[in-house]
PDB file of C-alpha atoms in Angstrom:
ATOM      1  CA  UNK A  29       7.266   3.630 -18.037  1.00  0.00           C
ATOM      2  CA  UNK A  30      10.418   2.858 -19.607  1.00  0.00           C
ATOM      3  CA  UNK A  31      13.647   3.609 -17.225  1.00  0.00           C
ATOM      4  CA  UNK A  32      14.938   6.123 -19.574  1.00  0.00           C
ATOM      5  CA  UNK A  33      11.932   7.750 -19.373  1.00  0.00           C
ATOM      6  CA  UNK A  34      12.488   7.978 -15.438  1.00  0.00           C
ATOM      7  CA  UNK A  35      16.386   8.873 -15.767  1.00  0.00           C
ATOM      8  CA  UNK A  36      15.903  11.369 -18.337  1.00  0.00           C
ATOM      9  CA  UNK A  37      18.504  13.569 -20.102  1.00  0.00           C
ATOM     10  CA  UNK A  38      20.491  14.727 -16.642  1.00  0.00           C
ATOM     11  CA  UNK A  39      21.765  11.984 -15.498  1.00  0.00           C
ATOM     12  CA  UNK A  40      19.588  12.421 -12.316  1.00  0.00           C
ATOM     13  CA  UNK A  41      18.893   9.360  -9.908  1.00  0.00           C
ATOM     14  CA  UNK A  42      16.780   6.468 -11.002  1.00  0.00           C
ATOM     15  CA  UNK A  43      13.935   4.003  -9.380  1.00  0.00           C
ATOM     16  CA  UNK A  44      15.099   0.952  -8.450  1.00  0.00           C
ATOM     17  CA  UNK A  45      13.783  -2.778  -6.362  1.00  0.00           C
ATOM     18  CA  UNK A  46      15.783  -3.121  -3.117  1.00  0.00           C
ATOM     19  CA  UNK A  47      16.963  -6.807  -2.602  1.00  0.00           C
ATOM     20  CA  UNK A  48      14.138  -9.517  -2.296  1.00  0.00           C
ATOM     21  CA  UNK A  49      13.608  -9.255   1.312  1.00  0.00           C
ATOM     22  CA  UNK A  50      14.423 -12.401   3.835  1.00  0.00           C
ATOM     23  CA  UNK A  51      15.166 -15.608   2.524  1.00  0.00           C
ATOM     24  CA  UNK A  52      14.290 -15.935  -1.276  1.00  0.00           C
ATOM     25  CA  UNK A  53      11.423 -18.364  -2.589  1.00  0.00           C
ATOM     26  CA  UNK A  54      12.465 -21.715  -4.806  1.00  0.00           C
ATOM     27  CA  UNK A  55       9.351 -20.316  -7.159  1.00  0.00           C
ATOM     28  CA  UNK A  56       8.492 -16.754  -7.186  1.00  0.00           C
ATOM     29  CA  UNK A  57       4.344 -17.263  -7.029  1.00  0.00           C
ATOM     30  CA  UNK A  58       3.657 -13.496  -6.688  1.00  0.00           C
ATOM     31  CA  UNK A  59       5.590  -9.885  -5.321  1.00  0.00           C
ATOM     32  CA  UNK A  60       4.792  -7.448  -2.814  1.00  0.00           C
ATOM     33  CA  UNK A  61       6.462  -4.080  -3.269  1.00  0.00           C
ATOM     34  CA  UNK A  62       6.634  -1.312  -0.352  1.00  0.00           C
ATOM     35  CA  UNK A  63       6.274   1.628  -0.654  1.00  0.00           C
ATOM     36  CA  UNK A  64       7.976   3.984   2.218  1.00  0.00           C
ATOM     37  CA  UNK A  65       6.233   7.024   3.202  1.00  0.00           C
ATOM     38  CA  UNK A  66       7.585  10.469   1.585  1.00  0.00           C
ATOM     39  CA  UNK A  67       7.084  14.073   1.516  1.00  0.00           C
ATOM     40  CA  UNK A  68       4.603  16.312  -0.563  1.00  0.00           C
ATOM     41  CA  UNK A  69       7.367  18.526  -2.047  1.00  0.00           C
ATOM     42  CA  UNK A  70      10.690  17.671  -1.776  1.00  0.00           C
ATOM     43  CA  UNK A  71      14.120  17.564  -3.743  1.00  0.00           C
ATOM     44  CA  UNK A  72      15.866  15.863  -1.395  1.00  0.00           C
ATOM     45  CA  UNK A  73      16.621  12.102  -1.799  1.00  0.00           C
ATOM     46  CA  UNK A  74      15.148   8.917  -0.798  1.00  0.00           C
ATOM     47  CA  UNK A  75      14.664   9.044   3.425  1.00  0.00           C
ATOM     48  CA  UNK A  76      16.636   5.730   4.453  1.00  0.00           C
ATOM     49  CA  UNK A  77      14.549   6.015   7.722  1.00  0.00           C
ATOM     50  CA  UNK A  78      11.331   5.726   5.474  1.00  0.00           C
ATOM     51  CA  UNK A  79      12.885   2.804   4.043  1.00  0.00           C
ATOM     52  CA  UNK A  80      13.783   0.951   7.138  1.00  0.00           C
ATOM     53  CA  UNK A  81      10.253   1.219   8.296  1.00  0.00           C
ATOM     54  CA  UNK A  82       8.698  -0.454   5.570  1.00  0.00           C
ATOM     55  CA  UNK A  83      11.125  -3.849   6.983  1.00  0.00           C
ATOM     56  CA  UNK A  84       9.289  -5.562   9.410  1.00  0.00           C
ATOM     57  CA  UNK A  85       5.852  -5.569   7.307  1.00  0.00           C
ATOM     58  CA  UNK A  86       7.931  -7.003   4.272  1.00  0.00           C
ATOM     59  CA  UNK A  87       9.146  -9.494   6.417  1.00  0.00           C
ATOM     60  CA  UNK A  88       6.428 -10.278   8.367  1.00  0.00           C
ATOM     61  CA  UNK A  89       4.648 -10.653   4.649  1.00  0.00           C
ATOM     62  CA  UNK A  90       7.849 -13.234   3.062  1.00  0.00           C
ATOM     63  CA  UNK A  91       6.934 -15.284   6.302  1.00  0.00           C
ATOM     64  CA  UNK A  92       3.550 -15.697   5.946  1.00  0.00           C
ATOM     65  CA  UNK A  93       3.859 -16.168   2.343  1.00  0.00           C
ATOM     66  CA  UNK A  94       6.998 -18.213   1.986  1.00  0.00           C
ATOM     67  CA  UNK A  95       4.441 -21.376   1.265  1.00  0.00           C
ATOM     68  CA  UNK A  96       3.100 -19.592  -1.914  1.00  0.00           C
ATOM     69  CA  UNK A  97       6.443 -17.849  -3.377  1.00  0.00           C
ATOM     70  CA  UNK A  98       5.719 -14.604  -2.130  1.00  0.00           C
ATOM     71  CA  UNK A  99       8.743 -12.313  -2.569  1.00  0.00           C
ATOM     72  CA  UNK A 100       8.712  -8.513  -1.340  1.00  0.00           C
ATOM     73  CA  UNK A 101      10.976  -6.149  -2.716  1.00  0.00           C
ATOM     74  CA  UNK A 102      11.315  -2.265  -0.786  1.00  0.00           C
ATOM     75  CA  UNK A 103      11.194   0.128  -3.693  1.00  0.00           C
ATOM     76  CA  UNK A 104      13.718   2.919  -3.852  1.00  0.00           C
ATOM     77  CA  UNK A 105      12.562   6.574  -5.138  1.00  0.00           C
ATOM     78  CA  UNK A 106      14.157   8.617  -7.195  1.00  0.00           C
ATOM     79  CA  UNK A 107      13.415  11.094  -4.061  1.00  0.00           C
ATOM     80  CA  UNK A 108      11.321  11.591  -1.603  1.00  0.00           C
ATOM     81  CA  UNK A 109       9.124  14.038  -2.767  1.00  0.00           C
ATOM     82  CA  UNK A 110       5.745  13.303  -4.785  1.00  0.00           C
ATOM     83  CA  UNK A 111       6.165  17.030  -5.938  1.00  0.00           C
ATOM     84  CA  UNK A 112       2.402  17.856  -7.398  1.00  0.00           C
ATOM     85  CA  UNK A 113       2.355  16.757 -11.101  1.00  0.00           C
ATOM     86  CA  UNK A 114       4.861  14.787 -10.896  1.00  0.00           C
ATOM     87  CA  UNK A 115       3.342  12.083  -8.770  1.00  0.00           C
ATOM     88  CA  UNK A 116       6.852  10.797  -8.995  1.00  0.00           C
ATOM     89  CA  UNK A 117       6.151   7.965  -6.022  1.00  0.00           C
ATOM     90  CA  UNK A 118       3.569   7.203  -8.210  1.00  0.00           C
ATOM     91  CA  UNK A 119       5.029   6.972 -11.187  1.00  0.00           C
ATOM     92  CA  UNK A 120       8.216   5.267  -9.633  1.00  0.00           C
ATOM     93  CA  UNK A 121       5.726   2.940  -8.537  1.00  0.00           C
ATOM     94  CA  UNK A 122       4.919   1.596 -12.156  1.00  0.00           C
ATOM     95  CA  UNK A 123       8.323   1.761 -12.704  1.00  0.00           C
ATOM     96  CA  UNK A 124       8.683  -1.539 -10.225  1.00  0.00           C
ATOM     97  CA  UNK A 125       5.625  -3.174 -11.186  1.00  0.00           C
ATOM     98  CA  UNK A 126       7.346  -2.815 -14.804  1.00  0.00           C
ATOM     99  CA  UNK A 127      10.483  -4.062 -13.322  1.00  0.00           C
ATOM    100  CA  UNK A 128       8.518  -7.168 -11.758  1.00  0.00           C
ATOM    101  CA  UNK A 129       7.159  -8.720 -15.329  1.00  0.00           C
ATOM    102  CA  UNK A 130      10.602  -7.806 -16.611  1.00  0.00           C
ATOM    103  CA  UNK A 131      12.347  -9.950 -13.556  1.00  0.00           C
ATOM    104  CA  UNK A 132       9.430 -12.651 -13.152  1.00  0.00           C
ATOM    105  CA  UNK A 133       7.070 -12.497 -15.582  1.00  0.00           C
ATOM    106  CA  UNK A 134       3.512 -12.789 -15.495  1.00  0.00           C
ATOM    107  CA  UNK A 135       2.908 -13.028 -11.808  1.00  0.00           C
ATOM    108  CA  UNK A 136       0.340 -10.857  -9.215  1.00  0.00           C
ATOM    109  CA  UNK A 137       1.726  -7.707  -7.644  1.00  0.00           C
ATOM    110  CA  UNK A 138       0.592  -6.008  -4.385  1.00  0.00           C
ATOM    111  CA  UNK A 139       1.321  -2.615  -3.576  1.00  0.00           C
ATOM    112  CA  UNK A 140       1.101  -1.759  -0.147  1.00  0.00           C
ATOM    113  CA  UNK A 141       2.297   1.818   0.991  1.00  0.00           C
ATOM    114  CA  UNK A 142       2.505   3.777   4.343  1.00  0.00           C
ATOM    115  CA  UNK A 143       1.631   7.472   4.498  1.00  0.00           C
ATOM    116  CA  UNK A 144       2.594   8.728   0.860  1.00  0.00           C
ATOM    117  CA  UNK A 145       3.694   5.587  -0.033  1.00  0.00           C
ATOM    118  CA  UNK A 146       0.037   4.681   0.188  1.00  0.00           C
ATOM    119  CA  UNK A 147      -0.956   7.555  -1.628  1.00  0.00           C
ATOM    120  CA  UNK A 148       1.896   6.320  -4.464  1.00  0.00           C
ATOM    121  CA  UNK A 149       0.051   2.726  -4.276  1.00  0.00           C
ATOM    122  CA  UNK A 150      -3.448   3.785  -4.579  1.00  0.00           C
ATOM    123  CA  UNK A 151      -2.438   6.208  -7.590  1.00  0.00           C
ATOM    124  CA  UNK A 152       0.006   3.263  -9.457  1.00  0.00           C
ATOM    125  CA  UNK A 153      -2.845   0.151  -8.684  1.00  0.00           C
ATOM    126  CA  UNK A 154      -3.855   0.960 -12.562  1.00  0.00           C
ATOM    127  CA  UNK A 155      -0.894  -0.688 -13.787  1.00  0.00           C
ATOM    128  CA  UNK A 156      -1.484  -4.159 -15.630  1.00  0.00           C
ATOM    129  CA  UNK A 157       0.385  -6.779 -12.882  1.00  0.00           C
ATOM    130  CA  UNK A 158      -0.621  -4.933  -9.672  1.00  0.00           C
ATOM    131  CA  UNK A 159      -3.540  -7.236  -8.289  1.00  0.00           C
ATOM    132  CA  UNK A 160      -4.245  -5.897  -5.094  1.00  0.00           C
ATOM    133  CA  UNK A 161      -3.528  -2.494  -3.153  1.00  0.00           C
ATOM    134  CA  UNK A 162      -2.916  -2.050   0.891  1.00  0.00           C
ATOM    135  CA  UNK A 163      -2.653   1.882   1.903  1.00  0.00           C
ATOM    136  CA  UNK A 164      -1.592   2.227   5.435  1.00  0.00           C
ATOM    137  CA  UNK A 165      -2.417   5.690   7.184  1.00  0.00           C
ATOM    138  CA  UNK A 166      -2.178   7.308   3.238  1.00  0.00           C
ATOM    139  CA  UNK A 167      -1.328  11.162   2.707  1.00  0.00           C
ATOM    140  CA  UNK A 168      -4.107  12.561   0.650  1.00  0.00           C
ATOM    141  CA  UNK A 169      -4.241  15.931  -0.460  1.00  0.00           C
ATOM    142  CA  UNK A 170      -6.845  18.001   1.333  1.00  0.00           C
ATOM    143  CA  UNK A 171     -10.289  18.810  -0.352  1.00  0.00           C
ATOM    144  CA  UNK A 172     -10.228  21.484  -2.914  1.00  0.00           C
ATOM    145  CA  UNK A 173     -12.892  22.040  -5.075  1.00  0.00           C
ATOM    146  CA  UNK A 174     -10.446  24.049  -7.609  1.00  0.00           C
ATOM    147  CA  UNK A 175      -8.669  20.985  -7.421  1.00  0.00           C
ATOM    148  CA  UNK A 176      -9.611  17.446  -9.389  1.00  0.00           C
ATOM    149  CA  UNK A 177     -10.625  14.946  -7.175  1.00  0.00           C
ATOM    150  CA  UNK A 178      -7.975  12.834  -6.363  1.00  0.00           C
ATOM    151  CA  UNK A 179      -8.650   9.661  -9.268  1.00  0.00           C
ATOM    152  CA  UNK A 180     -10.110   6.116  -7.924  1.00  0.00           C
ATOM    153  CA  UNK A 181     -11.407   4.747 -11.665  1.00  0.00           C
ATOM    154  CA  UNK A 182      -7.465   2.855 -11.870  1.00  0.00           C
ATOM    155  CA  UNK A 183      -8.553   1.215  -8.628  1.00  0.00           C
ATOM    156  CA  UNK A 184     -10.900  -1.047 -10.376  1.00  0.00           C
ATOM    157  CA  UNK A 185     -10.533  -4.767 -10.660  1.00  0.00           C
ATOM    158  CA  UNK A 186      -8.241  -4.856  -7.553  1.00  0.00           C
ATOM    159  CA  UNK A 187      -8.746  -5.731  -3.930  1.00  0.00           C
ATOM    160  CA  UNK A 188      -8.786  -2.647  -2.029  1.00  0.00           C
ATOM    161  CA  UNK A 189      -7.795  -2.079   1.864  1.00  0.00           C
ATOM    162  CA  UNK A 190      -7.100   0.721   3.557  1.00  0.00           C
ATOM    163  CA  UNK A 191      -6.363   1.036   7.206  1.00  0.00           C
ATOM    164  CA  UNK A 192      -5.831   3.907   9.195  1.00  0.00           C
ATOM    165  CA  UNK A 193      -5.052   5.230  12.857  1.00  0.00           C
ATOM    166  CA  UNK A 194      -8.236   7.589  14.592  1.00  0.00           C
ATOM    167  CA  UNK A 195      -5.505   9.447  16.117  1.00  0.00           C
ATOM    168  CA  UNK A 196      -3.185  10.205  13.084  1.00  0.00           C
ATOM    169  CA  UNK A 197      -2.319  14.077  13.228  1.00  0.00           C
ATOM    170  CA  UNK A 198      -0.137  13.745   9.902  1.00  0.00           C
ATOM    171  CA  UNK A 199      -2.729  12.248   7.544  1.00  0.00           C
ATOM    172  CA  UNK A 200      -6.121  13.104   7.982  1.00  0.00           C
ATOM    173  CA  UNK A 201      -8.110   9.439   8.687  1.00  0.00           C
ATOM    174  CA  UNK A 202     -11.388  11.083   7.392  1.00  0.00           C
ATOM    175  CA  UNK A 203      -9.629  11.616   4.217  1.00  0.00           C
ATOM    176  CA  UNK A 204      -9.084   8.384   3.520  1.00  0.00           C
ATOM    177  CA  UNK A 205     -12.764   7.827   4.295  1.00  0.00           C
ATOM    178  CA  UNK A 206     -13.678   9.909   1.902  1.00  0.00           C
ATOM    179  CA  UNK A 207     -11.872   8.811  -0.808  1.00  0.00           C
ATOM    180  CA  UNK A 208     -12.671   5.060   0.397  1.00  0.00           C
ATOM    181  CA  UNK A 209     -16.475   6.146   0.004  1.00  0.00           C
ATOM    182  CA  UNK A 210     -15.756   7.638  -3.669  1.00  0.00           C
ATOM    183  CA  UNK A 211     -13.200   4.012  -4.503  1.00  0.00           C
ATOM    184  CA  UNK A 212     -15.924   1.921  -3.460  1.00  0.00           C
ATOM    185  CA  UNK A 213     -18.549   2.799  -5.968  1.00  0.00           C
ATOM    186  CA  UNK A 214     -16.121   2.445  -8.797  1.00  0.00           C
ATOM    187  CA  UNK A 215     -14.942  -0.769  -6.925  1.00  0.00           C
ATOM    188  CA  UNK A 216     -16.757  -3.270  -4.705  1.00  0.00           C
ATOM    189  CA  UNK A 217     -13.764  -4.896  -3.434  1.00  0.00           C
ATOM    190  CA  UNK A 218     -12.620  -2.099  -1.552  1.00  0.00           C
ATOM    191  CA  UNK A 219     -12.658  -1.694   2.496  1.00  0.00           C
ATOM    192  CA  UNK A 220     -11.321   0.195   4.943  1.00  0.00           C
ATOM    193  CA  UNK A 221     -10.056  -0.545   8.175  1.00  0.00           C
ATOM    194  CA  UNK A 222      -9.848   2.060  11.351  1.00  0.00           C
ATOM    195  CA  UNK A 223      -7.307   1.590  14.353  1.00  0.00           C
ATOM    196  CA  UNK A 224      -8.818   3.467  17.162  1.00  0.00           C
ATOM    197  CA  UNK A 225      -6.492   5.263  19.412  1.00  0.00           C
ATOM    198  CA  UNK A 226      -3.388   4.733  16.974  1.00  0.00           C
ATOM    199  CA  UNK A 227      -0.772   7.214  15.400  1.00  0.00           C
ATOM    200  CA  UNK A 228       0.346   7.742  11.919  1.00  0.00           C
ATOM    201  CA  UNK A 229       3.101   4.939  12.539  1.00  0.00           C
ATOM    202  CA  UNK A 230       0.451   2.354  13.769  1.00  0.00           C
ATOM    203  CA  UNK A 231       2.965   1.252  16.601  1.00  0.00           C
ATOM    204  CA  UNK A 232       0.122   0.726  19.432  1.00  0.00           C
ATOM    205  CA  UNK A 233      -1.622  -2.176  17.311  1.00  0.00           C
ATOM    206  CA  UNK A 234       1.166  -3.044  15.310  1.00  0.00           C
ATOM    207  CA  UNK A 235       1.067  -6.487  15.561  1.00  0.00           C
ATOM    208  CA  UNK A 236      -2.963  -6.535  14.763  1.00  0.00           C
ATOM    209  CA  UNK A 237      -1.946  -4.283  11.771  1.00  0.00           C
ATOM    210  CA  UNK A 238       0.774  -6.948  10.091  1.00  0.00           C
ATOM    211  CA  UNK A 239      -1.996  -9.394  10.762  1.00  0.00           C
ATOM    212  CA  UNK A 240      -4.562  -7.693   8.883  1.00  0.00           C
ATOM    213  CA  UNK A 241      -1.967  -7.107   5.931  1.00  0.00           C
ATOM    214  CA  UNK A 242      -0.847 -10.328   5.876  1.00  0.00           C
ATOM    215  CA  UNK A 243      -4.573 -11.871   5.747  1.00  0.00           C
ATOM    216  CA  UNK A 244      -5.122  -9.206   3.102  1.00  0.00           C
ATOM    217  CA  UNK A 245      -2.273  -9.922   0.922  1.00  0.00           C
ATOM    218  CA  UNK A 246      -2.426 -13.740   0.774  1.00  0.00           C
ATOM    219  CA  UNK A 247      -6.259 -13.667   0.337  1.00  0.00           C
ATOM    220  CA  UNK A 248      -6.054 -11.423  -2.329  1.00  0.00           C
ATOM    221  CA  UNK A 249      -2.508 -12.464  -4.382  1.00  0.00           C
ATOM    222  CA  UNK A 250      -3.161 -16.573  -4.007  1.00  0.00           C
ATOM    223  CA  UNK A 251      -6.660 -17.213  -2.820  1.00  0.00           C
ATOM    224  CA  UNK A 252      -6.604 -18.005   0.608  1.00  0.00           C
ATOM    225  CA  UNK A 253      -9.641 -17.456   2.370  1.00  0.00           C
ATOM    226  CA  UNK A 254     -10.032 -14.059   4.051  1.00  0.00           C
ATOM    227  CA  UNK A 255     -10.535 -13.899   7.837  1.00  0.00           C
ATOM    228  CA  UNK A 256     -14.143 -13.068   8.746  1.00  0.00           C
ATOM    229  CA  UNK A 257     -13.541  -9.343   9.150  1.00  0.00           C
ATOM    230  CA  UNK A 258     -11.931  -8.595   5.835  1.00  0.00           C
ATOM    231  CA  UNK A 259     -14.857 -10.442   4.464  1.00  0.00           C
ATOM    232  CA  UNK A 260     -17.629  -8.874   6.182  1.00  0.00           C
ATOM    233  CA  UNK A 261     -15.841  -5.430   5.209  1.00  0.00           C
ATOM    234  CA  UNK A 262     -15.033  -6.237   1.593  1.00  0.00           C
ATOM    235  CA  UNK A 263     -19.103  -7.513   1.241  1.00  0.00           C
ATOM    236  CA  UNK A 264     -20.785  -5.027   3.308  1.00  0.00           C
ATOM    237  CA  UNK A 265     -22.147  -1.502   2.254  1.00  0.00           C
ATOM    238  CA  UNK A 266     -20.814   2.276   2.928  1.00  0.00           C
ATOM    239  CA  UNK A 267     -20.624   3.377   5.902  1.00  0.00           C
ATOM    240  CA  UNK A 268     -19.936  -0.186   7.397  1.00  0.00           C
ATOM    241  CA  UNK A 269     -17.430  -1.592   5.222  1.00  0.00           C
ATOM    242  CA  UNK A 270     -15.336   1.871   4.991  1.00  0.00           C
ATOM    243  CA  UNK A 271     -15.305   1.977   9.168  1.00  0.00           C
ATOM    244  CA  UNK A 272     -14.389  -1.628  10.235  1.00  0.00           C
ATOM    245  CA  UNK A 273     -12.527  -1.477  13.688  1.00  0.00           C
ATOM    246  CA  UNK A 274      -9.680  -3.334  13.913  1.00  0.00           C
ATOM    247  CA  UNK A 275     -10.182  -5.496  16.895  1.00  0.00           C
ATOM    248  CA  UNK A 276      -7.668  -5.870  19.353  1.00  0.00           C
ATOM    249  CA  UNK A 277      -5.622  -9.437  19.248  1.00  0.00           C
ATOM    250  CA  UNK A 278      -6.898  -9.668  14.917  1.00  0.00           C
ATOM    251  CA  UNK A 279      -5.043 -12.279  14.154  1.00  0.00           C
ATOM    252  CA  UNK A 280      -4.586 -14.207  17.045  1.00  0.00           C
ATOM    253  CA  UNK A 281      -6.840 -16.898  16.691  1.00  0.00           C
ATOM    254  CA  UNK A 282      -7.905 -16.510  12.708  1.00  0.00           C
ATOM    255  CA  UNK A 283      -9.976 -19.341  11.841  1.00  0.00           C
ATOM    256  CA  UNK A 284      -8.787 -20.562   7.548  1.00  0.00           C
TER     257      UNK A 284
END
């Protein structure tokens, strides 16, 4: 979506990338953007506290990547608010994908999001350069059958993975079941992690959470090989694949 598009005839606030994030690669080999959690309706800006919580996974991500020119950019809303219709995370979303080809050209693209941010990333993975898709703890909407289903068909092609606290009281966990159960028959490379005993913020596991993403990510953007338990949950069948627990200490001991 063209940035004009996005600005439109008010003048109002516009999408942009946030600075690469850490030290910058000699040869850009593929981009991570995050996407901060937001707010179902809002008109209210972009929440800097969002923002600064989506750090430490795109820095834990440039570090494990740095070998493979992995740059990670924190993408900046218009607001905070997906606002029904709108989708505008989502469509702010594409906006930075677009912005990546335009900055480094043909190169692979993850989106990884956090609460709505996942949401945004799940919705946006349709876009051409996004390769791969990480939604942590994602806000879905709540079942309504008034309501359409909330779309998985763009989520084909791409490597899939969801993870998600048992104990999250701000986004439902079986949601994202659900919606991992509908993703995975339009897409086998889809799985879905669960974090017994963790919040929304996935603080009590965090550092078996960056581990996951960061096995995720480089598996899925430059071909590494994926740790046993992504594997097993990537190849193996509803309901197994969709409730994976994430064992405590992932990531310790990973064997490549």
């Amino acid at each position: 979506m063209a940035l004009q598009a996005l600005v439109g005839t008010s003048g109002a606030r516009a999408p942009r990338l946030g600075r690469p994030v850490g030290r910058a690669a000699p040869a850009v080999g593929g981009v991570v953007l995050l996407l901060p959690d937001g707010e179902p309706e809002s008109g209210r800006g972009p929440s800097p506290v969002a923002r600064a919580a989506a750090l430490p996974l795109a820095r834990h991500l440039v570090r494990a990547g740095r070998a493979d020119g992995l740059v990670a950019h924190v993408v900046r809303y218009r607001g905070r608010g997906w606002n029904g219709a709108d989708e505008r995370l989502a469509a702010d979303a594409r906006w930075a994908a677009s912005e990546v080809v335009r900055r480094y050209g043909d190169v692979p693209v993850c989106l990884a999001g956090h609460g709505m941010g996942g949401r945004a990333a799940l919705r946006a993975a349709g876009h051409t350069a996004v390769n791969c898709v990480l939604a942590l703890a994602p806000w879905l909407p709540e079942d309504d059958v008034a309501a359409a289903p909330e779309p998985v068909k763009q989520l084909a092609g791409r490597r899939v993975l969801i993870a998600h606290g048992t104990n999250d009281t701000r986004t439902d966990p079986e949601l994202s079941y659900r919606l991992a159960e509908r993703a995975k028959k339009a897409n086998r490379d889809t799985c879905r992690f669960e974090v017994h005993s963790d919040g929304h913020a996935l603080r009590e596991h965090r550092a078996e959470v960056l581990a996951l993403a960061a096995d995720f990510v480089l598996g899925a953007l430059f071909g590494h090989p994926l740790s046993r338990p992504v594997a097993d949950a990537l190849a193996a069948p509803p309901p197994l694949g969709l409730r994976m627990p994430l064992a405590s200490g992932f990531g310790r001991a990973l064997r490549r």
